[in-house]
Protein backbone atom coordinates (compact mmCIF):
# COMPACT_ATOMS: atom_id res chain seq x y z
CA UNK A 1 0.00 0.00 0.00
CA UNK A 2 1.29 3.49 -0.77
CA UNK A 3 0.21 7.06 0.09
CA UNK A 4 -0.25 8.71 3.49
CA UNK A 5 -0.99 6.50 6.49
CA UNK A 6 -3.88 7.32 8.86
CA UNK A 7 -3.07 8.12 12.50
CA UNK A 8 -4.78 4.90 13.62
CA UNK A 9 -2.74 2.87 11.11
CA UNK A 10 0.42 4.64 12.31
CA UNK A 11 -0.34 3.74 15.93
CA UNK A 12 -0.79 0.09 14.94
CA UNK A 13 2.45 0.17 12.92
CA UNK A 14 4.36 1.77 15.81
CA UNK A 15 3.02 -0.78 18.27
CA UNK A 16 4.09 -3.61 16.00
CA UNK A 17 7.53 -2.04 15.52
CA UNK A 18 8.51 -1.41 19.16
CA UNK A 19 10.44 -4.18 20.92
CA UNK A 20 10.68 -4.98 24.62
CA UNK A 21 13.75 -6.20 26.50
CA UNK A 22 13.44 -7.56 30.02
CA UNK A 23 15.75 -6.43 32.84
CA UNK A 24 17.46 -3.63 30.85
CA UNK A 25 19.23 -1.43 31.91
CA UNK A 26 18.44 -2.75 35.43
CA UNK A 27 16.63 -5.76 36.88
CA UNK A 28 12.84 -5.31 36.91
CA UNK A 29 12.74 -2.77 34.05
CA UNK A 30 10.88 -3.75 30.89
CA UNK A 31 12.76 -1.67 28.34
CA UNK A 32 10.82 -0.30 25.37
CA UNK A 33 13.12 -0.12 22.34
CA UNK A 34 12.07 2.56 19.84
CA UNK A 35 15.12 2.25 17.57
CA UNK A 36 13.45 -0.09 15.00
CA UNK A 37 11.13 2.79 14.04
CA UNK A 38 14.05 4.46 12.30
CA UNK A 39 14.89 1.36 10.26
CA UNK A 40 11.53 1.66 8.49
CA UNK A 41 11.10 4.95 6.61
CA UNK A 42 7.31 4.56 6.27
CA UNK A 43 6.92 4.09 10.03
CA UNK A 44 9.18 7.09 10.78
CA UNK A 45 7.25 9.13 8.20
CA UNK A 46 3.93 8.07 9.76
CA UNK A 47 5.20 9.10 13.21
CA UNK A 48 6.17 12.58 11.99
CA UNK A 49 2.93 13.00 10.03
CA UNK A 50 0.77 11.98 13.02
CA UNK A 51 2.47 14.40 15.42
CA UNK A 52 2.46 17.21 12.84
CA UNK A 53 -1.25 16.68 12.21
CA UNK A 54 -2.02 16.82 15.93
CA UNK A 55 0.06 19.98 16.48
CA UNK A 56 -1.37 21.75 13.44
CA UNK A 57 -4.91 20.84 14.52
CA UNK A 58 -4.48 22.06 18.11
CA UNK A 59 -2.36 25.13 17.33
CA UNK A 60 -3.79 26.17 14.01
CA UNK A 61 -3.66 29.98 14.11
CA UNK A 62 -0.53 32.08 13.46
CA UNK A 63 -0.75 33.31 17.08
CA UNK A 64 -0.83 29.78 18.55
CA UNK A 65 1.72 28.14 16.21
CA UNK A 66 4.81 26.73 18.02
CA UNK A 67 8.08 28.64 17.62
CA UNK A 68 10.37 25.98 19.07
CA UNK A 69 10.52 22.19 19.38
CA UNK A 70 12.63 21.18 22.39
CA UNK A 71 14.03 17.63 22.17
CA UNK A 72 15.49 15.66 25.08
CA UNK A 73 18.96 14.08 24.96
CA UNK A 74 19.29 11.50 23.47
CA UNK A 75 16.26 9.75 22.02
CA UNK A 76 14.33 13.00 21.64
CA UNK A 77 17.04 13.98 19.14
CA UNK A 78 16.07 11.11 16.83
CA UNK A 79 12.85 12.76 15.64
CA UNK A 80 12.68 16.24 17.24
CA UNK A 81 14.66 18.04 14.48
CA UNK A 82 12.64 16.36 11.71
CA UNK A 83 9.41 17.38 13.42
CA UNK A 84 10.67 20.93 13.91
CA UNK A 85 11.48 21.27 10.19
CA UNK A 86 8.04 19.95 9.26
CA UNK A 87 6.39 22.48 11.59
CA UNK A 88 8.58 25.38 10.43
CA UNK A 89 9.86 25.73 14.00
CA UNK A 90 13.32 26.01 15.55
CA UNK A 91 14.89 22.97 17.25
CA UNK A 92 16.52 23.35 20.67
CA UNK A 93 18.30 20.44 22.37
CA UNK A 94 18.19 19.75 26.10
CA UNK A 95 21.49 17.99 26.82
CA UNK A 96 22.89 15.97 29.67
CA UNK A 97 25.40 17.83 31.84
CA UNK A 98 28.97 18.33 30.64
CA UNK A 99 28.28 18.74 26.90
CA UNK A 100 27.12 22.35 26.54
CA UNK A 101 29.40 25.43 26.41
CA UNK A 102 28.59 29.00 27.46
CA UNK A 103 26.04 30.27 29.97
CA UNK A 104 23.49 27.56 30.77
CA UNK A 105 20.52 26.71 32.97
CA UNK A 106 20.35 23.31 34.73
CA UNK A 107 17.78 21.03 36.36
CA UNK A 108 18.38 17.78 38.25
CA UNK A 109 15.90 14.93 37.90
CA UNK A 110 15.14 11.32 38.78
CA UNK A 111 13.90 8.91 36.08
CA UNK A 112 12.61 5.32 36.06
CA UNK A 113 16.12 3.86 36.37
CA UNK A 114 18.47 6.57 37.61
CA UNK A 115 19.10 10.25 38.03
CA UNK A 116 20.71 12.91 35.84
CA UNK A 117 21.11 16.64 35.14
CA UNK A 118 19.67 18.40 32.09
CA UNK A 119 21.26 21.56 30.65
CA UNK A 120 20.10 24.14 28.12
CA UNK A 121 21.98 27.13 26.69
CA UNK A 122 20.70 30.30 28.35
CA UNK A 123 20.00 32.00 25.00
CA UNK A 124 18.29 28.99 23.43
CA UNK A 125 14.72 30.29 23.90
CA UNK A 126 13.47 33.88 23.84
CA UNK A 127 10.98 34.95 26.53
CA UNK A 128 7.43 34.40 25.25
CA UNK A 129 8.35 31.84 22.57
CA UNK A 130 5.85 28.99 22.28
CA UNK A 131 7.42 25.60 22.86
CA UNK A 132 6.58 21.93 22.27
CA UNK A 133 8.67 19.49 24.30
CA UNK A 134 9.25 16.09 22.65
CA UNK A 135 10.73 12.81 23.83
CA UNK A 136 10.35 9.14 22.95
CA UNK A 137 8.93 7.85 26.24
CA UNK A 138 7.38 9.25 29.39
CA UNK A 139 7.86 6.88 32.33
CA UNK A 140 7.97 8.62 35.75
CA UNK A 141 7.92 12.03 34.03
CA UNK A 142 11.13 13.14 35.78
CA UNK A 143 13.00 13.89 32.53
CA UNK A 144 10.15 15.81 30.89
CA UNK A 145 9.44 17.77 34.07
CA UNK A 146 13.09 18.89 34.25
CA UNK A 147 13.02 19.93 30.57
CA UNK A 148 9.87 21.93 31.30
CA UNK A 149 11.62 23.65 34.21
CA UNK A 150 14.43 24.75 31.88
CA UNK A 151 11.97 26.16 29.34
CA UNK A 152 10.16 28.01 32.13
CA UNK A 153 13.45 29.41 33.48
CA UNK A 154 14.09 31.01 30.06
CA UNK A 155 10.55 32.44 29.86
CA UNK A 156 9.25 30.06 27.18
CA UNK A 157 5.55 29.17 27.11
CA UNK A 158 4.99 25.41 26.98
CA UNK A 159 2.12 24.52 24.61
CA UNK A 160 2.31 20.76 25.17
CA UNK A 161 4.48 17.71 25.76
CA UNK A 162 4.61 15.04 23.02
CA UNK A 163 5.73 11.42 23.41
CA UNK A 164 5.62 8.31 21.25
CA UNK A 165 4.88 6.08 24.25
CA UNK A 166 3.53 6.62 27.76
CA UNK A 167 4.07 4.07 30.54
CA UNK A 168 0.76 5.07 32.04
CA UNK A 169 0.97 3.02 35.25
CA UNK A 170 3.76 5.40 36.40
CA UNK A 171 1.45 8.46 36.06
CA UNK A 172 4.30 10.64 34.75
CA UNK A 173 1.90 13.09 33.09
CA UNK A 174 0.68 14.16 36.55
CA UNK A 175 4.04 15.91 37.05
CA UNK A 176 3.72 18.08 33.94
CA UNK A 177 2.40 21.63 33.68
CA UNK A 178 0.91 21.53 30.16
CA UNK A 179 -1.23 19.10 28.09
CA UNK A 180 0.31 15.76 27.10
CA UNK A 181 -0.09 13.99 23.72
CA UNK A 182 1.09 10.41 23.31
CA UNK A 183 0.58 8.07 20.37
CA UNK A 184 0.79 4.86 22.41
CA UNK A 185 0.26 4.02 26.06
CA UNK A 186 0.45 1.05 28.35
CA UNK A 187 2.91 -1.57 29.54
CA UNK A 188 2.47 -4.44 32.00
CA UNK A 189 3.10 -3.08 35.51
CA UNK A 190 5.56 -5.80 36.37
CA UNK A 191 7.56 -8.17 34.25
CA UNK A 192 5.53 -11.30 33.64
CA UNK A 193 2.17 -9.76 34.59
O1 LIG B 1 9.93 9.60 32.45
P1 LIG B 1 11.28 9.21 32.97
O2 LIG B 1 11.21 8.26 34.12
O3 LIG B 1 12.13 10.40 33.27
O4 LIG B 1 12.00 8.36 31.81
C1 LIG B 1 11.94 8.69 30.45
C2 LIG B 1 13.28 9.01 29.88
O5 LIG B 1 14.18 7.90 30.04
C3 LIG B 1 14.81 7.63 28.80
O6 LIG B 1 15.97 8.44 28.63
P2 LIG B 1 17.44 7.99 29.09
O7 LIG B 1 18.06 9.20 29.71
O8 LIG B 1 17.36 6.78 29.95
O9 LIG B 1 18.16 7.55 27.78
P3 LIG B 1 18.54 8.26 26.40
O10 LIG B 1 19.76 9.07 26.68
O11 LIG B 1 18.77 7.08 25.50
O12 LIG B 1 17.39 9.10 25.94
C4 LIG B 1 13.79 8.05 27.78
O13 LIG B 1 14.40 8.31 26.52
C5 LIG B 1 13.21 9.29 28.40
O14 LIG B 1 14.00 10.43 28.09
N1 LIG C 1 10.88 1.21 30.45
C1 LIG C 1 11.58 2.06 29.68
N2 LIG C 1 11.97 1.70 28.43
C2 LIG C 1 12.69 2.56 27.65
N3 LIG C 1 13.04 3.78 28.04
C3 LIG C 1 12.69 4.18 29.28
N4 LIG C 1 12.89 5.33 29.94
C4 LIG C 1 12.34 5.21 31.17
N5 LIG C 1 11.75 4.02 31.33
C5 LIG C 1 11.94 3.35 30.14
MG1 LIG D 1 15.78 9.93 26.96
Coordinates of C-alpha atoms and ligand atoms in Angstrom, one line a residue:
X1 CA 0.0 0.0 0.0
X2 CA 1.3 3.5 -0.8
X3 CA 0.2 7.1 0.1
X4 CA -0.2 8.7 3.5
X5 CA -1.0 6.5 6.5
X6 CA -3.9 7.3 8.9
X7 CA -3.1 8.1 12.5
X8 CA -4.8 4.9 13.6
X9 CA -2.7 2.9 11.1
X10 CA 0.4 4.6 12.3
X11 CA -0.3 3.7 15.9
X12 CA -0.8 0.1 14.9
X13 CA 2.4 0.2 12.9
X14 CA 4.4 1.8 15.8
X15 CA 3.0 -0.8 18.3
X16 CA 4.1 -3.6 16.0
X17 CA 7.5 -2.0 15.5
X18 CA 8.5 -1.4 19.2
X19 CA 10.4 -4.2 20.9
X20 CA 10.7 -5.0 24.6
X21 CA 13.8 -6.2 26.5
X22 CA 13.4 -7.6 30.0
X23 CA 15.7 -6.4 32.8
X24 CA 17.5 -3.6 30.9
X25 CA 19.2 -1.4 31.9
X26 CA 18.4 -2.7 35.4
X27 CA 16.6 -5.8 36.9
X28 CA 12.8 -5.3 36.9
X29 CA 12.7 -2.8 34.1
X30 CA 10.9 -3.8 30.9
X31 CA 12.8 -1.7 28.3
X32 CA 10.8 -0.3 25.4
X33 CA 13.1 -0.1 22.3
X34 CA 12.1 2.6 19.8
X35 CA 15.1 2.3 17.6
X36 CA 13.5 -0.1 15.0
X37 CA 11.1 2.8 14.0
X38 CA 14.1 4.5 12.3
X39 CA 14.9 1.4 10.3
X40 CA 11.5 1.7 8.5
X41 CA 11.1 5.0 6.6
X42 CA 7.3 4.6 6.3
X43 CA 6.9 4.1 10.0
X44 CA 9.2 7.1 10.8
X45 CA 7.2 9.1 8.2
X46 CA 3.9 8.1 9.8
X47 CA 5.2 9.1 13.2
X48 CA 6.2 12.6 12.0
X49 CA 2.9 13.0 10.0
X50 CA 0.8 12.0 13.0
X51 CA 2.5 14.4 15.4
X52 CA 2.5 17.2 12.8
X53 CA -1.3 16.7 12.2
X54 CA -2.0 16.8 15.9
X55 CA 0.1 20.0 16.5
X56 CA -1.4 21.8 13.4
X57 CA -4.9 20.8 14.5
X58 CA -4.5 22.1 18.1
X59 CA -2.4 25.1 17.3
X60 CA -3.8 26.2 14.0
X61 CA -3.7 30.0 14.1
X62 CA -0.5 32.1 13.5
X63 CA -0.8 33.3 17.1
X64 CA -0.8 29.8 18.6
X65 CA 1.7 28.1 16.2
X66 CA 4.8 26.7 18.0
X67 CA 8.1 28.6 17.6
X68 CA 10.4 26.0 19.1
X69 CA 10.5 22.2 19.4
X70 CA 12.6 21.2 22.4
X71 CA 14.0 17.6 22.2
X72 CA 15.5 15.7 25.1
X73 CA 19.0 14.1 25.0
X74 CA 19.3 11.5 23.5
X75 CA 16.3 9.7 22.0
X76 CA 14.3 13.0 21.6
X77 CA 17.0 14.0 19.1
X78 CA 16.1 11.1 16.8
X79 CA 12.9 12.8 15.6
X80 CA 12.7 16.2 17.2
X81 CA 14.7 18.0 14.5
X82 CA 12.6 16.4 11.7
X83 CA 9.4 17.4 13.4
X84 CA 10.7 20.9 13.9
X85 CA 11.5 21.3 10.2
X86 CA 8.0 19.9 9.3
X87 CA 6.4 22.5 11.6
X88 CA 8.6 25.4 10.4
X89 CA 9.9 25.7 14.0
X90 CA 13.3 26.0 15.5
X91 CA 14.9 23.0 17.2
X92 CA 16.5 23.3 20.7
X93 CA 18.3 20.4 22.4
X94 CA 18.2 19.7 26.1
X95 CA 21.5 18.0 26.8
X96 CA 22.9 16.0 29.7
X97 CA 25.4 17.8 31.8
X98 CA 29.0 18.3 30.6
X99 CA 28.3 18.7 26.9
X100 CA 27.1 22.3 26.5
X101 CA 29.4 25.4 26.4
X102 CA 28.6 29.0 27.5
X103 CA 26.0 30.3 30.0
X104 CA 23.5 27.6 30.8
X105 CA 20.5 26.7 33.0
X106 CA 20.4 23.3 34.7
X107 CA 17.8 21.0 36.4
X108 CA 18.4 17.8 38.3
X109 CA 15.9 14.9 37.9
X110 CA 15.1 11.3 38.8
X111 CA 13.9 8.9 36.1
X112 CA 12.6 5.3 36.1
X113 CA 16.1 3.9 36.4
X114 CA 18.5 6.6 37.6
X115 CA 19.1 10.2 38.0
X116 CA 20.7 12.9 35.8
X117 CA 21.1 16.6 35.1
X118 CA 19.7 18.4 32.1
X119 CA 21.3 21.6 30.7
X120 CA 20.1 24.1 28.1
X121 CA 22.0 27.1 26.7
X122 CA 20.7 30.3 28.3
X123 CA 20.0 32.0 25.0
X124 CA 18.3 29.0 23.4
X125 CA 14.7 30.3 23.9
X126 CA 13.5 33.9 23.8
X127 CA 11.0 35.0 26.5
X128 CA 7.4 34.4 25.3
X129 CA 8.3 31.8 22.6
X130 CA 5.8 29.0 22.3
X131 CA 7.4 25.6 22.9
X132 CA 6.6 21.9 22.3
X133 CA 8.7 19.5 24.3
X134 CA 9.2 16.1 22.7
X135 CA 10.7 12.8 23.8
X136 CA 10.4 9.1 23.0
X137 CA 8.9 7.8 26.2
X138 CA 7.4 9.2 29.4
X139 CA 7.9 6.9 32.3
X140 CA 8.0 8.6 35.7
X141 CA 7.9 12.0 34.0
X142 CA 11.1 13.1 35.8
X143 CA 13.0 13.9 32.5
X144 CA 10.2 15.8 30.9
X145 CA 9.4 17.8 34.1
X146 CA 13.1 18.9 34.3
X147 CA 13.0 19.9 30.6
X148 CA 9.9 21.9 31.3
X149 CA 11.6 23.6 34.2
X150 CA 14.4 24.8 31.9
X151 CA 12.0 26.2 29.3
X152 CA 10.2 28.0 32.1
X153 CA 13.5 29.4 33.5
X154 CA 14.1 31.0 30.1
X155 CA 10.6 32.4 29.9
X156 CA 9.3 30.1 27.2
X157 CA 5.6 29.2 27.1
X158 CA 5.0 25.4 27.0
X159 CA 2.1 24.5 24.6
X160 CA 2.3 20.8 25.2
X161 CA 4.5 17.7 25.8
X162 CA 4.6 15.0 23.0
X163 CA 5.7 11.4 23.4
X164 CA 5.6 8.3 21.3
X165 CA 4.9 6.1 24.3
X166 CA 3.5 6.6 27.8
X167 CA 4.1 4.1 30.5
X168 CA 0.8 5.1 32.0
X169 CA 1.0 3.0 35.3
X170 CA 3.8 5.4 36.4
X171 CA 1.5 8.5 36.1
X172 CA 4.3 10.6 34.7
X173 CA 1.9 13.1 33.1
X174 CA 0.7 14.2 36.6
X175 CA 4.0 15.9 37.0
X176 CA 3.7 18.1 33.9
X177 CA 2.4 21.6 33.7
X178 CA 0.9 21.5 30.2
X179 CA -1.2 19.1 28.1
X180 CA 0.3 15.8 27.1
X181 CA -0.1 14.0 23.7
X182 CA 1.1 10.4 23.3
X183 CA 0.6 8.1 20.4
X184 CA 0.8 4.9 22.4
X185 CA 0.3 4.0 26.1
X186 CA 0.4 1.0 28.4
X187 CA 2.9 -1.6 29.5
X188 CA 2.5 -4.4 32.0
X189 CA 3.1 -3.1 35.5
X190 CA 5.6 -5.8 36.4
X191 CA 7.6 -8.2 34.3
X192 CA 5.5 -11.3 33.6
X193 CA 2.2 -9.8 34.6
Ligands
LIG1 O1 9.9 9.6 32.4 P1 11.3 9.2 33.0 O2 11.2 8.3 34.1 O3 12.1 10.4 33.3 O4 12.0 8.4 31.8 C1 11.9 8.7 30.5 C2 13.3 9.0 29.9 O5 14.2 7.9 30.0 C3 14.8 7.6 28.8 O6 16.0 8.4 28.6 P2 17.4 8.0 29.1 O7 18.1 9.2 29.7 O8 17.4 6.8 29.9 O9 18.2 7.5 27.8 P3 18.5 8.3 26.4 O10 19.8 9.1 26.7 O11 18.8 7.1 25.5 O12 17.4 9.1 25.9 C4 13.8 8.0 27.8 O13 14.4 8.3 26.5 C5 13.2 9.3 28.4 O14 14.0 10.4 28.1
LIG2 N1 10.9 1.2 30.4 C1 11.6 2.1 29.7 N2 12.0 1.7 28.4 C2 12.7 2.6 27.7 N3 13.0 3.8 28.0 C3 12.7 4.2 29.3 N4 12.9 5.3 29.9 C4 12.3 5.2 31.2 N5 11.7 4.0 31.3 C5 11.9 3.3 30.1
LIG3 MG1 15.8 9.9 27.0

